[in-house]
Short mmCIF file of N, CA, C and O in Angstrom, two decimals:
data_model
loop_
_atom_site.label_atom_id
_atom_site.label_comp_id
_atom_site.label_asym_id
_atom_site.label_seq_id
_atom_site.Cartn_x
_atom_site.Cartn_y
_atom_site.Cartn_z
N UNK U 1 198.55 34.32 102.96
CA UNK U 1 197.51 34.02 102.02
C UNK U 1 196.22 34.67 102.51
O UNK U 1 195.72 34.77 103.63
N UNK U 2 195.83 35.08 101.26
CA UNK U 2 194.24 36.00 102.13
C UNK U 2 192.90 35.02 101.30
O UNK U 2 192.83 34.25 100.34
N UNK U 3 192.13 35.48 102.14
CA UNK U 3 191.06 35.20 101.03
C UNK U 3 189.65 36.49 101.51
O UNK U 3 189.34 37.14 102.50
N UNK U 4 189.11 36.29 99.97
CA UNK U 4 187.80 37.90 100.36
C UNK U 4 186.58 37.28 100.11
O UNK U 4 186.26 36.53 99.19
N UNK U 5 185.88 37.72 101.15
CA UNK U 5 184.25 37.63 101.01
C UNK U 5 183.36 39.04 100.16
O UNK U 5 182.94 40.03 100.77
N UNK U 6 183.23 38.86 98.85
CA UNK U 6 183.27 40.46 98.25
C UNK U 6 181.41 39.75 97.78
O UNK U 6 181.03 38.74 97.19
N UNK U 7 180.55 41.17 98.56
CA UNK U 7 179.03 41.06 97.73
C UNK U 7 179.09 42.13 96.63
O UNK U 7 179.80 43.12 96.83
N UNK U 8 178.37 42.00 95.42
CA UNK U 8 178.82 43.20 94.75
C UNK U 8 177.92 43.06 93.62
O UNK U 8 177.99 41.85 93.43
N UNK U 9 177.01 43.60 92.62
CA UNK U 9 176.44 43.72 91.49
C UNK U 9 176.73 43.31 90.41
O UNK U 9 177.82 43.54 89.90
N UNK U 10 175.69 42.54 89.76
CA UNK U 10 176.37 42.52 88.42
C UNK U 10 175.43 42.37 87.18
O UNK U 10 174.36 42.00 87.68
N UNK U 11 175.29 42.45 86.05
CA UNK U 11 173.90 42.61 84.58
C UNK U 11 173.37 41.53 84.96
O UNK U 11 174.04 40.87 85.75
N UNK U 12 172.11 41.03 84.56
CA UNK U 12 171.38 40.03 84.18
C UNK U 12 170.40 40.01 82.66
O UNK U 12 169.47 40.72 82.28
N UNK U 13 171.24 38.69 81.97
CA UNK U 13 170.79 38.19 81.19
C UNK U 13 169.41 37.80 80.71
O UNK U 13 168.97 36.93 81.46
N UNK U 14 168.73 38.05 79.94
CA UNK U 14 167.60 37.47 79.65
C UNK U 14 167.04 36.84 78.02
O UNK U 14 167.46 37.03 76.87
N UNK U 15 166.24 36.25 78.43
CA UNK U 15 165.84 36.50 76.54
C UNK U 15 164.96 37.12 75.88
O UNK U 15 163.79 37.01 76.22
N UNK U 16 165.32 37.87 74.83
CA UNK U 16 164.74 38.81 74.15
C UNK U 16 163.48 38.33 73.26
O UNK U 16 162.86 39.20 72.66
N UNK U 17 163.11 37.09 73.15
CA UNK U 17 162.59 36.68 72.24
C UNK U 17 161.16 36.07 72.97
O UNK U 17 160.30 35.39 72.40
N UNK U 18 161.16 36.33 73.77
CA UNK U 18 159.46 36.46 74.44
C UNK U 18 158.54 36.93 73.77
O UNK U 18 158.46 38.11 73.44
N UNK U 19 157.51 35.77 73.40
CA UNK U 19 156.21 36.37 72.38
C UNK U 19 155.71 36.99 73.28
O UNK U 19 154.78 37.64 72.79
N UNK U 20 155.79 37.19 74.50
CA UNK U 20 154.80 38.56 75.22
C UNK U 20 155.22 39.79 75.22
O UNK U 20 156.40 40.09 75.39
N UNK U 21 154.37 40.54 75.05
CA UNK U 21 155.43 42.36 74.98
C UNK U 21 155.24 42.75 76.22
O UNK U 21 154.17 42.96 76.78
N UNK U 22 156.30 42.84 76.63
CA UNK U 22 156.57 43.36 77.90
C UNK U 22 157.55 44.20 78.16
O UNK U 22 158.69 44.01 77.75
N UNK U 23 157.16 45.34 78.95
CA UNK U 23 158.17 46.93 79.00
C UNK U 23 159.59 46.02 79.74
O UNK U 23 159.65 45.14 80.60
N UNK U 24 160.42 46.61 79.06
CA UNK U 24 161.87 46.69 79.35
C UNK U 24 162.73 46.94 80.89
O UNK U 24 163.24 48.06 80.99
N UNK U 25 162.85 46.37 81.59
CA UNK U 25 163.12 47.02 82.70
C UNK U 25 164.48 47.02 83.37
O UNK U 25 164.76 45.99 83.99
N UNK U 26 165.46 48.11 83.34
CA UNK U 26 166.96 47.66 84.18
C UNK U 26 166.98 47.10 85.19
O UNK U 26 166.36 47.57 86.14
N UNK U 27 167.70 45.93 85.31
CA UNK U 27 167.72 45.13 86.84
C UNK U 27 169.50 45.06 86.77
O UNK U 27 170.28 45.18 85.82
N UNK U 28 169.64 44.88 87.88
CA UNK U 28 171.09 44.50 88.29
C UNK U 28 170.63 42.66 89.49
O UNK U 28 169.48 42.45 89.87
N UNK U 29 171.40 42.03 89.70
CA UNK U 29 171.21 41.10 90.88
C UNK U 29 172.79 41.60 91.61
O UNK U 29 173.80 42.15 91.18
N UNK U 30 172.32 41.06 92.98
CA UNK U 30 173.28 41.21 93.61
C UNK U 30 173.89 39.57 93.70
O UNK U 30 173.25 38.55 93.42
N UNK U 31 175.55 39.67 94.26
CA UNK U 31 176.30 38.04 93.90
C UNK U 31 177.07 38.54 95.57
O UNK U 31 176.90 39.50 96.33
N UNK U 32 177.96 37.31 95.59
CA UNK U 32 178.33 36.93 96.87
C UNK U 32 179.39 35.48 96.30
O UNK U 32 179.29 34.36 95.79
N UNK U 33 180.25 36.33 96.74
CA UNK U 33 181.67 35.51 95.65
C UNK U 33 182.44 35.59 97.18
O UNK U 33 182.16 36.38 98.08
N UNK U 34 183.63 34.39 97.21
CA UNK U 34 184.76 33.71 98.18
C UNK U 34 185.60 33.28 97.38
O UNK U 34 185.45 32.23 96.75
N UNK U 35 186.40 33.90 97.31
CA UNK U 35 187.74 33.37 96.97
C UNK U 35 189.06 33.85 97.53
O UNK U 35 189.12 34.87 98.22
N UNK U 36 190.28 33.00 97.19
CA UNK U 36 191.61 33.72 97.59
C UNK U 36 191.43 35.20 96.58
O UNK U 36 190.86 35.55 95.54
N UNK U 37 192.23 35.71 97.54
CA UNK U 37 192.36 36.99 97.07
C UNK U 37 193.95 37.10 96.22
O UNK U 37 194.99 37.21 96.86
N UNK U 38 193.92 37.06 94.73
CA UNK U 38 195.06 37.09 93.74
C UNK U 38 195.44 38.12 93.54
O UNK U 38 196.61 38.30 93.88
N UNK U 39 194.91 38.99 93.07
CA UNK U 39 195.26 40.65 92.56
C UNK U 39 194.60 41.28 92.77
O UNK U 39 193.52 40.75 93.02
N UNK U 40 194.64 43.14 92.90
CA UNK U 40 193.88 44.25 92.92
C UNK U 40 194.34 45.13 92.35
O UNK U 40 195.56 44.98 92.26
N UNK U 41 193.93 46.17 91.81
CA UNK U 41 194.78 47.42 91.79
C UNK U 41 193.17 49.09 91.65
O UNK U 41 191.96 49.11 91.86
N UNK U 42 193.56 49.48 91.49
CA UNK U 42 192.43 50.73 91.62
C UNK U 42 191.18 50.13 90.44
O UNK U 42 190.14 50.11 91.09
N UNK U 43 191.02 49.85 89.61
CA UNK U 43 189.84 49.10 88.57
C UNK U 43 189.32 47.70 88.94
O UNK U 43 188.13 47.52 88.70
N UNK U 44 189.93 46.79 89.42
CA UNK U 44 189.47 45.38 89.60
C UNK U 44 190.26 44.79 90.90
O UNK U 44 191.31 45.20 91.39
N UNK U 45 189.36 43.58 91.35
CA UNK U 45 189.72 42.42 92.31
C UNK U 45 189.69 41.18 91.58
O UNK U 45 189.06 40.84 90.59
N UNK U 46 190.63 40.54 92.38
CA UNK U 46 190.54 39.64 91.29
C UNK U 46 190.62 38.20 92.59
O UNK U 46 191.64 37.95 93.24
N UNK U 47 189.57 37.58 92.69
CA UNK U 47 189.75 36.15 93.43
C UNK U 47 189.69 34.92 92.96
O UNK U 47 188.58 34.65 92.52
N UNK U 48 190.55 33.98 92.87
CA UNK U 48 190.33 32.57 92.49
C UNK U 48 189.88 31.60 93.27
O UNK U 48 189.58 31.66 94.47
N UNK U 49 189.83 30.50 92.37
CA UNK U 49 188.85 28.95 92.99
C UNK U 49 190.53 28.15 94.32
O UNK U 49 190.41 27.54 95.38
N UNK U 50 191.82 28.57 93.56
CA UNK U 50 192.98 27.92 94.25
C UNK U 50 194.11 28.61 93.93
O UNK U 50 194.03 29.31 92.93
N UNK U 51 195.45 28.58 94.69
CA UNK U 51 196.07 29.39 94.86
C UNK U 51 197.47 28.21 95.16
O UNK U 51 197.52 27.28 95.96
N UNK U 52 198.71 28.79 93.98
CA UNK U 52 199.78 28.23 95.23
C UNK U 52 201.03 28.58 94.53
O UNK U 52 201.16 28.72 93.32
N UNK U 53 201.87 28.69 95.40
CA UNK U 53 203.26 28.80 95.71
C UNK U 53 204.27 28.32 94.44
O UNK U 53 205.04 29.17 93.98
N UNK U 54 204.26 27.02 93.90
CA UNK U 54 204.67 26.58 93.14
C UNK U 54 204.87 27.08 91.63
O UNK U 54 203.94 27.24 90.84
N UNK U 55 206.38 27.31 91.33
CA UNK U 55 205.95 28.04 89.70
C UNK U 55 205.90 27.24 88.68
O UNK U 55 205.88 27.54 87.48
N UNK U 56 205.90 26.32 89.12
CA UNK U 56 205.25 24.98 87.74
C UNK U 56 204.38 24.36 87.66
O UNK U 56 204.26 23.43 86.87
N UNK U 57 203.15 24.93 88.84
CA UNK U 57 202.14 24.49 88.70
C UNK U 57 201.27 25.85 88.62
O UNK U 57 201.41 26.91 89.22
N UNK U 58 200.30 25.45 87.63
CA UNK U 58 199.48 26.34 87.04
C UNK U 58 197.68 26.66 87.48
O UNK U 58 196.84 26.33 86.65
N UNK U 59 197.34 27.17 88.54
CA UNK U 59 195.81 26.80 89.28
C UNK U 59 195.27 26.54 87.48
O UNK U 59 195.79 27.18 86.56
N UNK U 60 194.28 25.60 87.29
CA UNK U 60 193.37 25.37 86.42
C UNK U 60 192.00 25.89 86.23
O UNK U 60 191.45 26.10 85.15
N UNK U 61 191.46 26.08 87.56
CA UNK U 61 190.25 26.52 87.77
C UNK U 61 190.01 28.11 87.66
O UNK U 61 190.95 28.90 87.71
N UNK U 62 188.71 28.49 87.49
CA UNK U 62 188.63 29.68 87.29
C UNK U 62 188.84 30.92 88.14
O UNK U 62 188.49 30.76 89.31
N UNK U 63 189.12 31.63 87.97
CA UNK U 63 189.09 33.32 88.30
C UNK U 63 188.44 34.22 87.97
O UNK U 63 188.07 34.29 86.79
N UNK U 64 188.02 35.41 89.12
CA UNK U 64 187.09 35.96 88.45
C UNK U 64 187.57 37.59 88.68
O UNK U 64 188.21 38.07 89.61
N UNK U 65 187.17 38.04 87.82
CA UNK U 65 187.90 39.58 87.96
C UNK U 65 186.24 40.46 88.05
O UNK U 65 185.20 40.40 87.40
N UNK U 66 186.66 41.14 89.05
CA UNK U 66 184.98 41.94 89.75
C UNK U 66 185.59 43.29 89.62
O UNK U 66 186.61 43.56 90.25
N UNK U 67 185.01 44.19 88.80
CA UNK U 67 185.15 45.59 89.03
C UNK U 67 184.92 46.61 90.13
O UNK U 67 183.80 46.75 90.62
N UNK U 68 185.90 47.27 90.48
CA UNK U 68 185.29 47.91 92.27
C UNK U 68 184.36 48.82 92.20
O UNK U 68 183.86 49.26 93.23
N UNK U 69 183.97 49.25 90.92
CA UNK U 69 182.77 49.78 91.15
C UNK U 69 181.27 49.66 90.91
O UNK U 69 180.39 50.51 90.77
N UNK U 70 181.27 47.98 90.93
CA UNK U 70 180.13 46.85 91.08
C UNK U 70 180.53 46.39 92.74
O UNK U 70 180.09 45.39 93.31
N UNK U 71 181.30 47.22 93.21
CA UNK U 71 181.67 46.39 94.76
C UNK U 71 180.80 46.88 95.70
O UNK U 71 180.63 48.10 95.66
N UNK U 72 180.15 46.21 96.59
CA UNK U 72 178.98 46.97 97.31
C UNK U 72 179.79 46.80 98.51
O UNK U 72 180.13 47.82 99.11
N UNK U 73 180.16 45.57 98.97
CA UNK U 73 180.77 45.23 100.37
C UNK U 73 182.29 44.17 100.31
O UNK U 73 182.08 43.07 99.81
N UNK U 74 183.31 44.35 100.63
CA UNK U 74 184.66 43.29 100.89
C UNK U 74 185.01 42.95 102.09
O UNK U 74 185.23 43.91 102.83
N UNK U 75 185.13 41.89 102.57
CA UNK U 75 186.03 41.57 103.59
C UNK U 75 187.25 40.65 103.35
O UNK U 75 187.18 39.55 102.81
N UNK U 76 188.36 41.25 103.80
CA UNK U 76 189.51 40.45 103.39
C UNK U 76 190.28 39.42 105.08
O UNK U 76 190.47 40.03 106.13
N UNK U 77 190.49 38.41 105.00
CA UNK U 77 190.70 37.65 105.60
C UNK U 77 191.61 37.18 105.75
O UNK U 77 191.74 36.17 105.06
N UNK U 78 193.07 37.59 106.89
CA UNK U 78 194.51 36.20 106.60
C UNK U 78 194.35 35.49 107.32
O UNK U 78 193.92 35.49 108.47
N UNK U 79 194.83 34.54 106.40
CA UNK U 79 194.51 32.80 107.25
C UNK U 79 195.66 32.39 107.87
O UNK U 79 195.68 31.41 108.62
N UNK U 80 197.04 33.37 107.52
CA UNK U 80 198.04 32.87 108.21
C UNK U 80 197.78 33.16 109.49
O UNK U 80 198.27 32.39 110.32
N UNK U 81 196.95 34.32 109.98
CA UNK U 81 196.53 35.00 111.45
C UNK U 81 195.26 33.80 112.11
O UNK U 81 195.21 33.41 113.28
N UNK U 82 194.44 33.45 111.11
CA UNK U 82 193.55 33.00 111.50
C UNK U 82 193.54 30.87 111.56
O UNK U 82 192.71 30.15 112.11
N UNK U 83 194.31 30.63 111.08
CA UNK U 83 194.60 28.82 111.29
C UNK U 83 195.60 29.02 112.19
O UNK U 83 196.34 30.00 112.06
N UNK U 84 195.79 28.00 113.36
CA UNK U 84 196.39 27.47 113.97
C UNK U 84 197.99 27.09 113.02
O UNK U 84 197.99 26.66 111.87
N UNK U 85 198.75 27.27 113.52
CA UNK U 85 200.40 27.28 113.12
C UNK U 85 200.43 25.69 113.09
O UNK U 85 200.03 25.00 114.03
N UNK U 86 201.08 25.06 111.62
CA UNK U 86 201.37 23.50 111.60
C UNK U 86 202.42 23.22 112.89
O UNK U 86 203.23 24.00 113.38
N UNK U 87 202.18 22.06 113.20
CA UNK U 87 203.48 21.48 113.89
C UNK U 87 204.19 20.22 113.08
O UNK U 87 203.73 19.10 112.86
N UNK U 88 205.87 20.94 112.58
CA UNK U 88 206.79 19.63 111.85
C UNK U 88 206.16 18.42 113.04
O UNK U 88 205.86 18.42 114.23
N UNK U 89 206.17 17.57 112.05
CA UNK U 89 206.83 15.92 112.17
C UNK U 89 208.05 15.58 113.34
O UNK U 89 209.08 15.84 112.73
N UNK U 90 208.40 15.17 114.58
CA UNK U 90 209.98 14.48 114.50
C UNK U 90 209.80 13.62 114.10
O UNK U 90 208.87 12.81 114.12
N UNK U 91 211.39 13.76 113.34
CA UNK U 91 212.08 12.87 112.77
C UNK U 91 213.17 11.52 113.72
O UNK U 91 214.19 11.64 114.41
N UNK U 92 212.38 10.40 113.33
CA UNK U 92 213.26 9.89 113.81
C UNK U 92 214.73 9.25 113.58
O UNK U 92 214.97 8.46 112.67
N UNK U 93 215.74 9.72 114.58
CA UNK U 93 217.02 9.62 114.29
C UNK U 93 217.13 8.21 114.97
O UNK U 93 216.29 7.69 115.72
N UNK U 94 218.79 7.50 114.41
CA UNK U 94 219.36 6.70 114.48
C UNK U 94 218.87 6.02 114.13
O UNK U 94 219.33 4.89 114.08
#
């Protein structure tokens, strides 16, 4: 299981309807998104809020698909390398 620390650009919204006239200006903000890392391929990343194994359960929460060429910086992270290995339970017999 991975998960990515991706900073990366993206439009900002405003409203147009300001009684002041004021010149127009392109802005971008920069974002700073964490999530598991779900999909990639050469156009998009794609990280979610949860992640799992199970094919009858469906994550609910959102996902977000970031274009790589709004990508400024990624770091990808395995947690199987990076958490400590579970230890089973014994079971007690007889």
């Amino acid at each position: 299981m991975k998960v990515a620390y991706i900073r990366w650009k993206d439009a900002v919204a405003e409203e147009a309807s300001d009684a002041v006239a004021r010149a127009t200006q392109a802005k971008l903000v920069e974002l700073q998104e964490v999530g598991f890392l779900l999909d990639e391929n050469e156009e998009a990343v794609v990280i979610g809020m949860e992640v799992t194994d199970d094919a009858e359960v469906t994550p609910g929460r959102w996902r977000l698909h970031i274009p790589r060429v709004s990508i400024q910086e990624m770091r990808v992270i395995d947690l199987d390398k990076l958490l400590p290995k579970r230890r089973r339970k014994a079971t007690a017999s007889g």
